[in-house]
Short mmCIF file of C-alpha atoms in Angstrom, two decimals:
data_model
loop_
_atom_site.label_atom_id
_atom_site.label_comp_id
_atom_site.label_asym_id
_atom_site.label_seq_id
_atom_site.Cartn_x
_atom_site.Cartn_y
_atom_site.Cartn_z
CA UNK A 1 0.00 0.00 0.00
CA UNK A 2 1.23 3.47 -0.88
CA UNK A 3 0.67 6.58 1.22
CA UNK A 4 1.29 10.14 0.09
CA UNK A 5 2.01 12.82 2.71
CA UNK A 6 1.35 16.24 1.18
CA UNK A 7 1.44 19.92 2.15
CA UNK A 8 4.16 19.56 4.72
CA UNK A 9 7.52 21.05 5.57
CA UNK A 10 9.81 18.06 5.16
CA UNK A 11 13.40 18.29 6.36
CA UNK A 12 15.22 15.46 4.61
CA UNK A 13 18.58 15.77 6.44
CA UNK A 14 20.34 15.62 3.08
CA UNK A 15 23.81 17.18 3.30
CA UNK A 16 23.14 19.07 0.06
CA UNK A 17 21.23 22.25 1.01
CA UNK A 18 19.40 22.13 -2.32
CA UNK A 19 17.85 18.80 -1.36
CA UNK A 20 17.34 19.45 2.35
CA UNK A 21 13.66 20.42 2.05
CA UNK A 22 10.59 19.00 0.34
CA UNK A 23 6.79 19.31 0.42
CA UNK A 24 5.72 15.72 -0.08
CA UNK A 25 6.89 12.21 0.67
CA UNK A 26 5.39 8.99 -0.66
CA UNK A 27 5.80 5.67 1.11
CA UNK A 28 5.30 2.25 -0.43
CA UNK A 29 4.92 -0.24 2.40
CA UNK A 30 8.13 0.20 4.45
CA UNK A 31 10.12 2.26 1.96
CA UNK A 32 10.19 5.87 0.81
CA UNK A 33 9.65 6.03 -2.97
CA UNK A 34 9.26 9.77 -3.62
CA UNK A 35 10.45 13.02 -2.05
CA UNK A 36 9.76 16.36 -3.69
CA UNK A 37 7.04 18.88 -4.54
CA UNK A 38 3.35 18.22 -4.03
CA UNK A 39 2.57 19.05 -7.65
CA UNK A 40 4.90 16.35 -8.95
CA UNK A 41 4.01 13.67 -6.40
CA UNK A 42 2.65 10.41 -7.81
CA UNK A 43 -0.79 9.13 -6.96
CA UNK A 44 -1.11 6.82 -3.98
CA UNK A 45 -3.63 4.55 -2.31
CA UNK A 46 -3.99 6.98 0.55
CA UNK A 47 -3.23 10.67 1.02
CA UNK A 48 -2.47 12.42 4.31
CA UNK A 49 -2.63 16.23 4.45
CA UNK A 50 0.15 17.36 6.80
CA UNK A 51 -1.40 20.82 7.03
CA UNK A 52 2.00 22.49 7.03
CA UNK A 53 3.46 20.38 9.82
CA UNK A 54 7.16 19.60 10.04
CA UNK A 55 8.38 16.11 9.13
CA UNK A 56 11.85 14.91 10.15
CA UNK A 57 13.71 11.66 9.69
CA UNK A 58 13.14 9.52 12.76
CA UNK A 59 15.73 10.20 15.43
CA UNK A 60 18.28 7.55 16.31
CA UNK A 61 19.56 7.69 19.88
CA UNK A 62 23.14 6.71 19.10
CA UNK A 63 24.06 5.90 22.71
CA UNK A 64 21.52 4.66 25.20
CA UNK A 65 20.90 1.89 27.75
CA UNK A 66 17.50 0.43 27.02
CA UNK A 67 16.75 -1.70 30.06
CA UNK A 68 18.25 0.81 32.45
CA UNK A 69 16.29 3.63 30.83
CA UNK A 70 13.08 1.64 31.03
CA UNK A 71 13.70 0.87 34.69
CA UNK A 72 14.67 4.47 35.44
CA UNK A 73 11.35 5.73 34.14
CA UNK A 74 9.75 3.88 37.07
CA UNK A 75 12.21 5.03 39.76
CA UNK A 76 12.37 8.05 42.07
CA UNK A 77 13.63 10.98 39.92
CA UNK A 78 16.27 13.03 41.76
CA UNK A 79 17.89 15.32 39.18
CA UNK A 80 15.67 18.29 39.97
CA UNK A 81 16.46 18.01 43.69
CA UNK A 82 19.15 20.61 44.31
CA UNK A 83 19.77 20.02 48.01
CA UNK A 84 20.06 17.13 50.41
CA UNK A 85 16.80 18.18 52.02
CA UNK A 86 14.98 17.93 48.69
CA UNK A 87 16.47 14.49 48.05
CA UNK A 88 15.46 13.33 51.51
CA UNK A 89 11.92 14.63 51.00
CA UNK A 90 11.56 12.66 47.78
CA UNK A 91 12.81 9.49 49.46
CA UNK A 92 10.56 9.99 52.49
CA UNK A 93 7.57 10.52 50.17
CA UNK A 94 8.44 7.42 48.12
CA UNK A 95 8.55 5.31 51.29
CA UNK A 96 5.23 6.68 52.49
CA UNK A 97 3.62 6.08 49.10
CA UNK A 98 4.54 2.39 49.13
CA UNK A 99 4.73 1.07 52.69
CA UNK A 100 4.94 -2.53 51.43
CA UNK A 101 8.04 -1.86 49.31
CA UNK A 102 11.09 -4.01 49.99
CA UNK A 103 13.53 -1.69 48.23
CA UNK A 104 13.64 1.90 46.95
CA UNK A 105 15.53 2.75 43.77
CA UNK A 106 16.20 6.29 42.64
CA UNK A 107 18.20 7.87 39.87
CA UNK A 108 19.75 11.08 38.69
CA UNK A 109 21.14 12.78 41.82
CA UNK A 110 23.86 15.38 41.29
CA UNK A 111 27.09 15.62 43.29
CA UNK A 112 26.67 19.34 43.87
CA UNK A 113 23.26 18.73 45.45
CA UNK A 114 24.92 16.89 48.33
CA UNK A 115 27.02 18.60 51.05
CA UNK A 116 30.68 18.66 49.94
CA UNK A 117 29.76 16.30 47.09
CA UNK A 118 30.12 13.43 49.55
CA UNK A 119 26.89 11.46 50.01
CA UNK A 120 26.76 9.01 52.90
CA UNK A 121 24.53 6.16 53.99
CA UNK A 122 23.64 8.14 57.12
CA UNK A 123 22.04 10.85 54.96
CA UNK A 124 19.60 8.29 53.56
CA UNK A 125 19.20 6.47 56.87
CA UNK A 126 17.83 9.69 58.35
CA UNK A 127 14.66 9.26 56.25
CA UNK A 128 14.65 5.58 55.15
CA UNK A 129 16.49 3.02 57.21
CA UNK A 130 14.23 -0.03 57.32
CA UNK A 131 14.71 -1.18 53.71
CA UNK A 132 17.62 -0.97 51.24
CA UNK A 133 17.88 2.21 49.17
CA UNK A 134 19.90 2.38 45.94
CA UNK A 135 20.37 5.74 44.22
CA UNK A 136 22.20 5.89 40.91
CA UNK A 137 24.07 9.13 40.21
CA UNK A 138 23.05 11.23 37.24
CA UNK A 139 26.03 9.88 35.28
CA UNK A 140 25.36 6.27 36.38
CA UNK A 141 28.99 5.84 37.38
CA UNK A 142 28.33 5.90 41.12
CA UNK A 143 25.67 4.39 43.37
CA UNK A 144 24.71 5.92 46.72
CA UNK A 145 23.23 3.45 49.19
CA UNK A 146 21.97 3.36 52.77
CA UNK A 147 23.14 1.13 55.60
CA UNK A 148 20.53 -1.52 54.85
CA UNK A 149 21.83 -1.77 51.29
CA UNK A 150 25.46 -2.01 52.45
CA UNK A 151 24.40 -4.90 54.68
CA UNK A 152 22.41 -6.54 51.88
CA UNK A 153 25.44 -6.34 49.57
CA UNK A 154 27.78 -7.62 52.26
CA UNK A 155 30.08 -4.62 51.97
CA UNK A 156 32.27 -4.13 55.05
CA UNK A 157 35.63 -2.58 55.90
CA UNK A 158 37.21 -5.88 54.78
CA UNK A 159 35.67 -5.81 51.29
CA UNK A 160 38.48 -5.07 48.79
CA UNK A 161 38.07 -2.43 46.10
CA UNK A 162 37.45 -4.05 42.69
CA UNK A 163 39.55 -3.36 39.61
CA UNK A 164 38.52 0.03 38.23
CA UNK A 165 36.44 1.14 41.21
CA UNK A 166 36.37 1.77 44.92
CA UNK A 167 34.19 2.20 47.99
CA UNK A 168 34.13 5.56 49.72
CA UNK A 169 35.46 5.04 53.26
CA UNK A 170 35.84 7.10 56.40
CA UNK A 171 39.10 7.66 58.27
CA UNK A 172 38.69 4.32 60.05
CA UNK A 173 38.25 2.46 56.75
CA UNK A 174 34.52 1.85 57.12
CA UNK A 175 32.44 2.12 53.90
CA UNK A 176 30.36 5.28 53.96
CA UNK A 177 27.74 4.45 51.35
CA UNK A 178 29.10 5.59 47.97
CA UNK A 179 30.16 3.01 45.38
CA UNK A 180 32.33 4.35 42.56
CA UNK A 181 32.57 2.86 39.05
CA UNK A 182 33.04 -0.93 39.06
CA UNK A 183 32.20 -1.06 42.75
CA UNK A 184 28.71 0.06 41.72
CA UNK A 185 28.46 -2.33 38.77
CA UNK A 186 29.88 -5.38 40.53
CA UNK A 187 27.89 -4.95 43.73
CA UNK A 188 24.81 -2.72 43.47
CA UNK A 189 24.03 -3.42 39.82
CA UNK A 190 24.90 -7.10 40.00
CA UNK A 191 22.50 -7.46 42.92
CA UNK A 192 19.86 -5.53 40.98
CA UNK A 193 20.29 -7.86 38.01
CA UNK A 194 20.01 -10.95 40.19
CA UNK A 195 16.84 -9.75 41.88
CA UNK A 196 15.07 -8.32 38.82
CA UNK A 197 12.59 -10.73 37.27
CA UNK A 198 12.02 -11.39 33.59
CA UNK A 199 8.58 -9.85 33.99
CA UNK A 200 10.21 -6.69 35.35
CA UNK A 201 12.59 -6.53 32.40
CA UNK A 202 9.79 -7.11 29.93
CA UNK A 203 7.90 -4.20 31.45
CA UNK A 204 11.06 -2.06 31.28
CA UNK A 205 11.49 -2.86 27.58
CA UNK A 206 7.91 -1.97 26.69
CA UNK A 207 8.07 1.19 28.82
CA UNK A 208 11.21 2.49 27.15
CA UNK A 209 10.04 1.62 23.64
CA UNK A 210 6.79 3.51 24.22
CA UNK A 211 8.71 6.48 25.62
CA UNK A 212 11.09 6.60 22.69
CA UNK A 213 8.34 6.37 20.09
CA UNK A 214 6.48 9.20 21.81
CA UNK A 215 9.70 11.24 21.57
CA UNK A 216 10.05 10.69 17.81
CA UNK A 217 12.87 8.16 18.11
CA UNK A 218 12.75 5.30 15.60
CA UNK A 219 16.15 3.70 16.27
CA UNK A 220 18.42 3.14 19.26
CA UNK A 221 21.98 1.95 19.84
CA UNK A 222 22.41 0.21 23.17
CA UNK A 223 25.82 0.69 24.76
CA UNK A 224 25.99 -1.86 27.57
CA UNK A 225 24.28 -4.95 26.27
CA UNK A 226 24.52 -8.22 28.20
CA UNK A 227 22.80 -11.59 28.56
CA UNK A 228 19.89 -10.05 30.46
CA UNK A 229 19.30 -7.49 27.71
CA UNK A 230 19.68 -10.12 25.01
CA UNK A 231 17.05 -12.36 26.54
CA UNK A 232 14.70 -9.42 27.15
CA UNK A 233 14.94 -8.17 23.56
CA UNK A 234 14.47 -11.68 22.19
CA UNK A 235 11.31 -12.02 24.25
CA UNK A 236 10.16 -8.63 22.99
CA UNK A 237 10.70 -9.75 19.40
CA UNK A 238 8.61 -12.82 20.05
CA UNK A 239 5.82 -10.70 21.52
CA UNK A 240 5.88 -8.43 18.47
CA UNK A 241 5.79 -11.14 15.83
CA UNK A 242 9.52 -11.33 15.14
CA UNK A 243 9.97 -7.60 14.79
CA UNK A 244 10.23 -4.70 17.24
CA UNK A 245 8.36 -1.38 17.25
CA UNK A 246 11.76 0.36 17.14
CA UNK A 247 15.12 -0.53 15.61
CA UNK A 248 17.82 -1.69 18.03
CA UNK A 249 21.55 -2.12 17.43
CA UNK A 250 23.60 -3.16 20.43
CA UNK A 251 27.19 -3.21 21.71
CA UNK A 252 28.14 -6.07 24.00
CA UNK A 253 29.68 -4.84 27.25
CA UNK A 254 33.19 -6.19 27.92
CA UNK A 255 34.26 -6.02 31.55
CA UNK A 256 37.92 -5.95 32.50
CA UNK A 257 38.38 -9.09 34.58
CA UNK A 258 42.14 -8.64 34.88
CA UNK A 259 42.60 -11.86 32.89
CA UNK A 260 43.35 -11.56 29.17
CA UNK A 261 41.84 -14.95 28.30
CA UNK A 262 38.60 -14.13 30.11
CA UNK A 263 38.45 -10.73 28.43
CA UNK A 264 38.95 -12.26 24.98
CA UNK A 265 36.29 -14.86 25.72
CA UNK A 266 33.81 -12.01 26.12
CA UNK A 267 34.83 -10.68 22.70
CA UNK A 268 34.30 -14.14 21.22
CA UNK A 269 30.79 -14.20 22.68
CA UNK A 270 30.03 -10.84 21.06
CA UNK A 271 31.34 -12.08 17.71
CA UNK A 272 29.19 -15.19 17.98
CA UNK A 273 26.09 -13.09 18.64
CA UNK A 274 26.90 -10.65 15.84
CA UNK A 275 26.84 -13.55 13.36
CA UNK A 276 23.50 -14.86 14.61
CA UNK A 277 20.01 -13.77 13.53
CA UNK A 278 20.90 -10.17 12.68
CA UNK A 279 18.02 -8.16 11.25
CA UNK A 280 17.06 -4.57 10.58
CA UNK A 281 15.12 -4.69 13.87
CA UNK A 282 17.66 -6.08 16.30
CA UNK A 283 21.32 -7.01 16.01
CA UNK A 284 24.61 -7.05 17.89
CA UNK A 285 27.08 -4.81 16.07
CA UNK A 286 30.09 -4.51 18.35
CA UNK A 287 31.58 -4.28 21.80
CA UNK A 288 31.62 -1.58 24.46
CA UNK A 289 34.61 -0.82 26.69
CA UNK A 290 34.43 1.63 29.59
CA UNK A 291 37.92 3.12 29.72
CA UNK A 292 37.36 5.63 32.51
CA UNK A 293 34.78 7.25 34.73
CA UNK A 294 33.32 10.74 34.80
CA UNK A 295 34.61 14.23 35.50
CA UNK A 296 31.89 14.97 38.07
CA UNK A 297 33.26 12.25 40.36
CA UNK A 298 36.93 12.85 39.41
CA UNK A 299 37.10 9.32 37.97
CA UNK A 300 37.69 10.26 34.33
CA UNK A 301 41.30 9.61 33.30
CA UNK A 302 42.96 12.98 32.66
CA UNK A 303 46.40 14.00 31.41
CA UNK A 304 46.61 16.53 34.23
CA UNK A 305 45.13 16.38 37.76
CA UNK A 306 41.78 17.70 38.89
CA UNK A 307 41.45 20.89 40.88
CA UNK A 308 41.88 18.97 44.13
CA UNK A 309 45.17 17.45 42.94
CA UNK A 310 43.80 13.93 42.40
CA UNK A 311 43.59 11.95 39.18
CA UNK A 312 42.20 8.61 38.07
CA UNK A 313 43.83 5.68 36.33
CA UNK A 314 42.03 4.14 33.36
CA UNK A 315 39.79 1.16 34.05
CA UNK A 316 41.46 -0.60 31.11
CA UNK A 317 45.27 -0.41 31.27
CA UNK A 318 46.85 -0.31 27.83
CA UNK A 319 48.34 -3.81 28.15
CA UNK A 320 44.86 -5.28 28.59
CA UNK A 321 43.05 -2.87 26.28
CA UNK A 322 45.07 -3.47 23.11
CA UNK A 323 44.43 -7.24 22.79
CA UNK A 324 40.69 -6.78 23.23
CA UNK A 325 40.41 -4.00 20.65
CA UNK A 326 42.57 -5.91 18.18
CA UNK A 327 40.51 -9.09 18.61
CA UNK A 328 37.23 -7.26 18.14
CA UNK A 329 38.58 -5.43 15.10
CA UNK A 330 39.75 -8.71 13.59
CA UNK A 331 36.28 -10.17 14.13
CA UNK A 332 34.67 -7.30 12.25
CA UNK A 333 33.04 -5.87 15.37
CA UNK A 334 32.61 -2.16 15.92
CA UNK A 335 34.55 -1.04 18.98
CA UNK A 336 32.90 1.64 21.11
CA UNK A 337 35.09 3.05 23.86
CA UNK A 338 33.77 5.21 26.68
CA UNK A 339 36.38 7.94 27.09
CA UNK A 340 35.47 11.11 28.95
CA UNK A 341 38.93 12.30 29.99
CA UNK A 342 41.66 13.31 27.55
CA UNK A 343 44.02 10.52 28.63
CA UNK A 344 41.26 7.97 28.08
CA UNK A 345 40.57 9.21 24.54
CA UNK A 346 44.30 9.15 23.83
CA UNK A 347 44.71 5.48 24.77
CA UNK A 348 41.45 4.65 22.96
CA UNK A 349 42.90 5.97 19.71
CA UNK A 350 46.23 4.30 20.45
CA UNK A 351 44.39 0.99 20.75
CA UNK A 352 42.65 1.52 17.42
CA UNK A 353 45.96 2.34 15.75
CA UNK A 354 47.39 -0.84 17.28
CA UNK A 355 44.49 -2.85 15.80
CA UNK A 356 45.11 -1.34 12.37
CA UNK A 357 48.78 -2.26 12.61
CA UNK A 358 47.96 -5.83 13.67
CA UNK A 359 45.03 -6.52 11.35
CA UNK A 360 45.89 -4.39 8.32
CA UNK A 361 43.61 -2.24 6.24
CA UNK A 362 39.99 -3.33 6.24
CA UNK A 363 36.57 -1.62 6.44
CA UNK A 364 36.06 -0.38 9.98
CA UNK A 365 34.09 2.32 11.75
CA UNK A 366 35.04 2.41 15.42
CA UNK A 367 33.81 5.07 17.80
CA UNK A 368 34.58 6.95 21.00
CA UNK A 369 31.77 7.73 23.40
CA UNK A 370 31.35 11.07 25.20
CA UNK A 371 34.65 12.97 24.63
CA UNK A 372 33.63 15.55 27.23
CA UNK A 373 37.16 16.87 27.44
CA UNK A 374 39.62 15.85 24.75
CA UNK A 375 42.98 17.44 24.04
CA UNK A 376 43.44 19.69 20.99
CA UNK A 377 44.18 17.58 17.93
CA UNK A 378 41.96 14.68 19.02
CA UNK A 379 39.26 15.48 16.48
CA UNK A 380 41.76 15.56 13.62
CA UNK A 381 43.26 12.26 14.73
CA UNK A 382 39.81 10.68 14.86
CA UNK A 383 39.00 11.94 11.38
CA UNK A 384 42.21 10.39 10.00
CA UNK A 385 41.33 7.05 11.58
CA UNK A 386 37.67 7.17 10.55
CA UNK A 387 36.54 7.10 14.20
CA UNK A 388 33.07 8.40 15.07
CA UNK A 389 32.65 11.03 17.77
CA UNK A 390 29.59 9.88 19.74
CA UNK A 391 28.52 12.80 21.94
CA UNK A 392 25.54 13.82 24.07
CA UNK A 393 24.37 17.45 23.97
CA UNK A 394 22.25 16.99 27.11
CA UNK A 395 25.40 16.23 29.11
CA UNK A 396 26.46 19.84 28.54
CA UNK A 397 23.21 21.27 29.94
CA UNK A 398 24.20 24.39 31.94
CA UNK A 399 21.95 23.35 34.83
CA UNK A 400 24.29 20.43 35.60
CA UNK A 401 27.57 22.00 34.44
CA UNK A 402 28.80 23.77 37.60
CA UNK A 403 30.19 20.70 39.34
CA UNK A 404 31.84 19.52 36.10
CA UNK A 405 33.64 22.84 35.78
CA UNK A 406 34.59 22.97 39.46
CA UNK A 407 36.24 19.54 39.33
CA UNK A 408 38.59 20.67 36.54
CA UNK A 409 39.01 24.21 37.78
CA UNK A 410 41.22 25.54 34.97
CA UNK A 411 41.20 26.50 31.30
CA UNK A 412 40.18 22.98 30.30
CA UNK A 413 36.65 24.11 31.13
CA UNK A 414 36.77 26.42 28.11
CA UNK A 415 36.88 23.42 25.75
CA UNK A 416 33.97 21.43 27.17
CA UNK A 417 31.95 19.51 24.59
CA UNK A 418 33.38 21.33 21.52
CA UNK A 419 31.22 19.75 18.82
CA UNK A 420 32.30 22.13 16.01
CA UNK A 421 35.88 20.83 16.35
CA UNK A 422 34.73 17.42 15.15
CA UNK A 423 32.70 18.89 12.30
CA UNK A 424 35.63 21.02 11.18
CA UNK A 425 38.02 18.07 11.33
CA UNK A 426 35.69 15.96 9.17
CA UNK A 427 34.97 13.30 11.79
CA UNK A 428 31.53 11.71 11.82
CA UNK A 429 29.61 13.27 14.73
CA UNK A 430 26.67 11.28 16.11
CA UNK A 431 24.36 12.72 18.75
CA UNK A 432 22.57 10.81 21.49
CA UNK A 433 21.26 11.16 25.04
CA UNK A 434 22.94 8.32 26.98
CA UNK A 435 19.58 7.73 28.68
CA UNK A 436 19.04 7.23 31.54
CA UNK A 437 22.04 9.42 32.48
CA UNK A 438 20.05 12.23 30.86
CA UNK A 439 16.47 12.65 29.62
CA UNK A 440 15.69 10.58 26.55
CA UNK A 441 13.62 13.24 24.76
CA UNK A 442 15.12 14.03 21.36
CA UNK A 443 13.69 17.55 21.04
CA UNK A 444 15.19 18.73 24.33
CA UNK A 445 18.51 17.26 23.17
CA UNK A 446 18.28 19.32 19.99
CA UNK A 447 17.53 22.44 22.01
CA UNK A 448 20.74 22.09 24.01
CA UNK A 449 22.70 21.26 20.85
CA UNK A 450 21.49 24.34 19.00
CA UNK A 451 21.66 26.84 21.88
CA UNK A 452 24.00 25.50 24.62
CA UNK A 453 21.21 26.69 26.95
CA UNK A 454 19.48 24.54 29.56
CA UNK A 455 16.55 22.29 28.81
CA UNK A 456 16.30 21.47 32.52
CA UNK A 457 16.18 25.00 33.97
CA UNK A 458 15.42 27.90 31.65
CA UNK A 459 16.66 30.40 34.26
CA UNK A 460 20.25 29.20 33.87
CA UNK A 461 22.17 31.14 31.18
CA UNK A 462 23.78 29.42 28.21
CA UNK A 463 27.37 28.27 28.60
CA UNK A 464 29.82 28.13 25.67
CA UNK A 465 27.29 29.40 23.09
CA UNK A 466 30.15 29.50 20.58
CA UNK A 467 29.88 25.69 20.44
CA UNK A 468 26.16 25.70 19.59
CA UNK A 469 25.30 24.27 16.18
CA UNK A 470 22.76 25.36 13.58
CA UNK A 471 19.53 23.42 14.09
CA UNK A 472 19.82 21.66 10.73
CA UNK A 473 23.29 20.41 11.64
CA UNK A 474 22.17 19.26 15.08
CA UNK A 475 19.24 17.30 13.70
CA UNK A 476 21.47 15.81 11.01
CA UNK A 477 23.84 14.51 13.65
CA UNK A 478 20.90 12.95 15.55
CA UNK A 479 19.29 11.32 12.51
CA UNK A 480 21.49 10.84 9.44
CA UNK A 481 24.82 10.60 11.25
CA UNK A 482 23.49 8.60 14.19
CA UNK A 483 22.23 5.97 11.75
CA UNK A 484 25.53 6.08 9.85
CA UNK A 485 27.44 5.51 13.08
CA UNK A 486 26.46 1.82 12.98
CA UNK A 487 26.77 1.46 9.23
CA UNK A 488 23.13 2.18 8.36
CA UNK A 489 23.70 5.44 6.51
CA UNK A 490 22.85 3.94 3.13
CA UNK A 491 19.31 2.88 4.03
CA UNK A 492 17.94 4.93 6.94
CA UNK A 493 18.43 8.25 8.74
CA UNK A 494 17.37 10.48 5.82
CA UNK A 495 14.15 11.11 3.94
CA UNK A 496 15.16 9.95 0.49
CA UNK A 497 13.90 7.50 -2.13
CA UNK A 498 14.94 3.95 -1.27
CA UNK A 499 15.37 4.70 2.42
CA UNK A 500 13.39 3.18 5.26
CA UNK A 501 10.15 5.00 5.97
CA UNK A 502 11.13 6.06 9.50
CA UNK A 503 9.61 9.50 10.08
CA UNK A 504 8.64 11.89 12.84
CA UNK A 505 5.89 14.51 12.53
CA UNK A 506 5.95 17.56 14.84
CA UNK A 507 3.18 20.03 15.67
CA UNK A 508 5.69 22.89 15.67
CA UNK A 509 8.36 24.02 13.22
CA UNK A 510 11.43 25.11 15.21
CA UNK A 511 13.17 26.13 11.98
CA UNK A 512 10.52 28.84 11.60
CA UNK A 513 9.74 29.56 15.25
CA UNK A 514 13.24 29.27 16.69
CA UNK A 515 15.00 26.64 18.81
CA UNK A 516 13.13 27.74 21.94
CA UNK A 517 10.00 26.17 20.46
CA UNK A 518 11.66 22.75 20.72
CA UNK A 519 10.85 22.74 24.44
CA UNK A 520 7.12 23.16 23.80
CA UNK A 521 6.85 21.18 20.56
CA UNK A 522 5.15 17.79 20.54
CA UNK A 523 5.51 14.71 18.41
CA UNK A 524 2.26 14.16 16.51
CA UNK A 525 3.17 10.87 14.88
CA UNK A 526 6.09 8.46 14.72
CA UNK A 527 6.33 6.14 11.74
CA UNK A 528 8.68 3.14 11.65
CA UNK A 529 9.00 1.07 8.48
CA UNK A 530 5.95 2.80 7.08
CA UNK A 531 3.68 1.99 10.01
CA UNK A 532 2.39 4.43 12.59
CA UNK A 533 3.88 3.32 15.89
CA UNK A 534 2.83 6.38 17.89
CA UNK A 535 0.10 8.96 17.39
CA UNK A 536 -0.62 11.74 19.87
CA UNK A 537 -4.09 11.83 21.34
CA UNK A 538 -6.44 14.63 20.48
#
């Protein structure tokens, strides 16, 4: 069946300005067959009058965590709480609202909302002490817990710090309730995974898919996929007749065990999965390595110390990183490396160069995630190596920037999130949200990208407006380039003949009304493979 959408403002995301706009698009089943003027559009079985509305290619969230984002949507939201008292009030209210609860989970707290940036179990115990409480930081690299949770996890003064993480301790060596990096993943998150049921995960998957479709997102790239996620997505496919309502590409998480053979075994598992049952709906495309932490917690690996004189070692030492990257490269897997600090991005590129030297020239499109502070010249080096810059505009939101800047405390702050550097160097720049570390809404992400102002708090002034991008460029990075970042640029991410009919219809045209209208605009309809997957009520 063919459908003709007429009388619209259609932004195609074509890199040629002459082809960036159209009036009409015609879809035949799951594929776009015509893009152009209304007068020249072919007849179709059905015609939809867009009434001047804006049509965009469907957004692809190029870095997200599907199950975590789905779970987070059902947890206590803490990002807006800007003091310990506000956090405690939210936790007290959550306990009162569900007196039969056996655990409370919250997400999104900010370090500068806690006295001295040092949360403790006692602070939570003051309002909830009878059941375990687990609170993931806004960056999801730390977990703040109460005393009941420490007891549940079996964490004591004698518990050793894991590779790549540590427990906050007092002067006597007792754990105080904050789990950094792999301490959070190996204890708090591992316990969460063990106690979460398949029914819970199925609900999380459906919740996050519905949320993304309502936000105009038609494709996602998961960046910490594991056996739990694999099973959950396979069950979702079965529920949806072998397809999914949204396209999912995934990177298999590789944890540094300290043992090269065990690390390489994880790569082999990813390669096995990548060769099995891949489809346009769901596939494993590569591996994910977390090389360092985050600047807000002073756990990102930097070339020079933080303002307090400390620094952090990489989670993956070079001697263990290089064999894993080379093995994944040899297997044809895309390597995605989380690198927030400049030293982390340096060793990430070193590892890719090592893989090229070992495996020779071959098609490859590796990527670095976040790049919040990278040294001058990094963008040019990435362009030469064909490495994608995967970045998240919402992480630069001015409402959450103060602590980031304070931790560095020098002129490095002036080069925070410099997206134009990557454009100018010719590197592929893909935008995403990293949900649930930030809101998943695509339009708010585009607002931050095109203004460097805050989508969270309009009263906060813009920071580094010189790094803001034109709206057309920002949307291109979140549609066309996000799809291209996993090798899909020749069949989706643009509105063009032969491309997948993945479209988003908005009730507002921010190109005409200005970027500020992105914060009040609504998605009217989301179309995936030619089928309406979301339509706004009313």
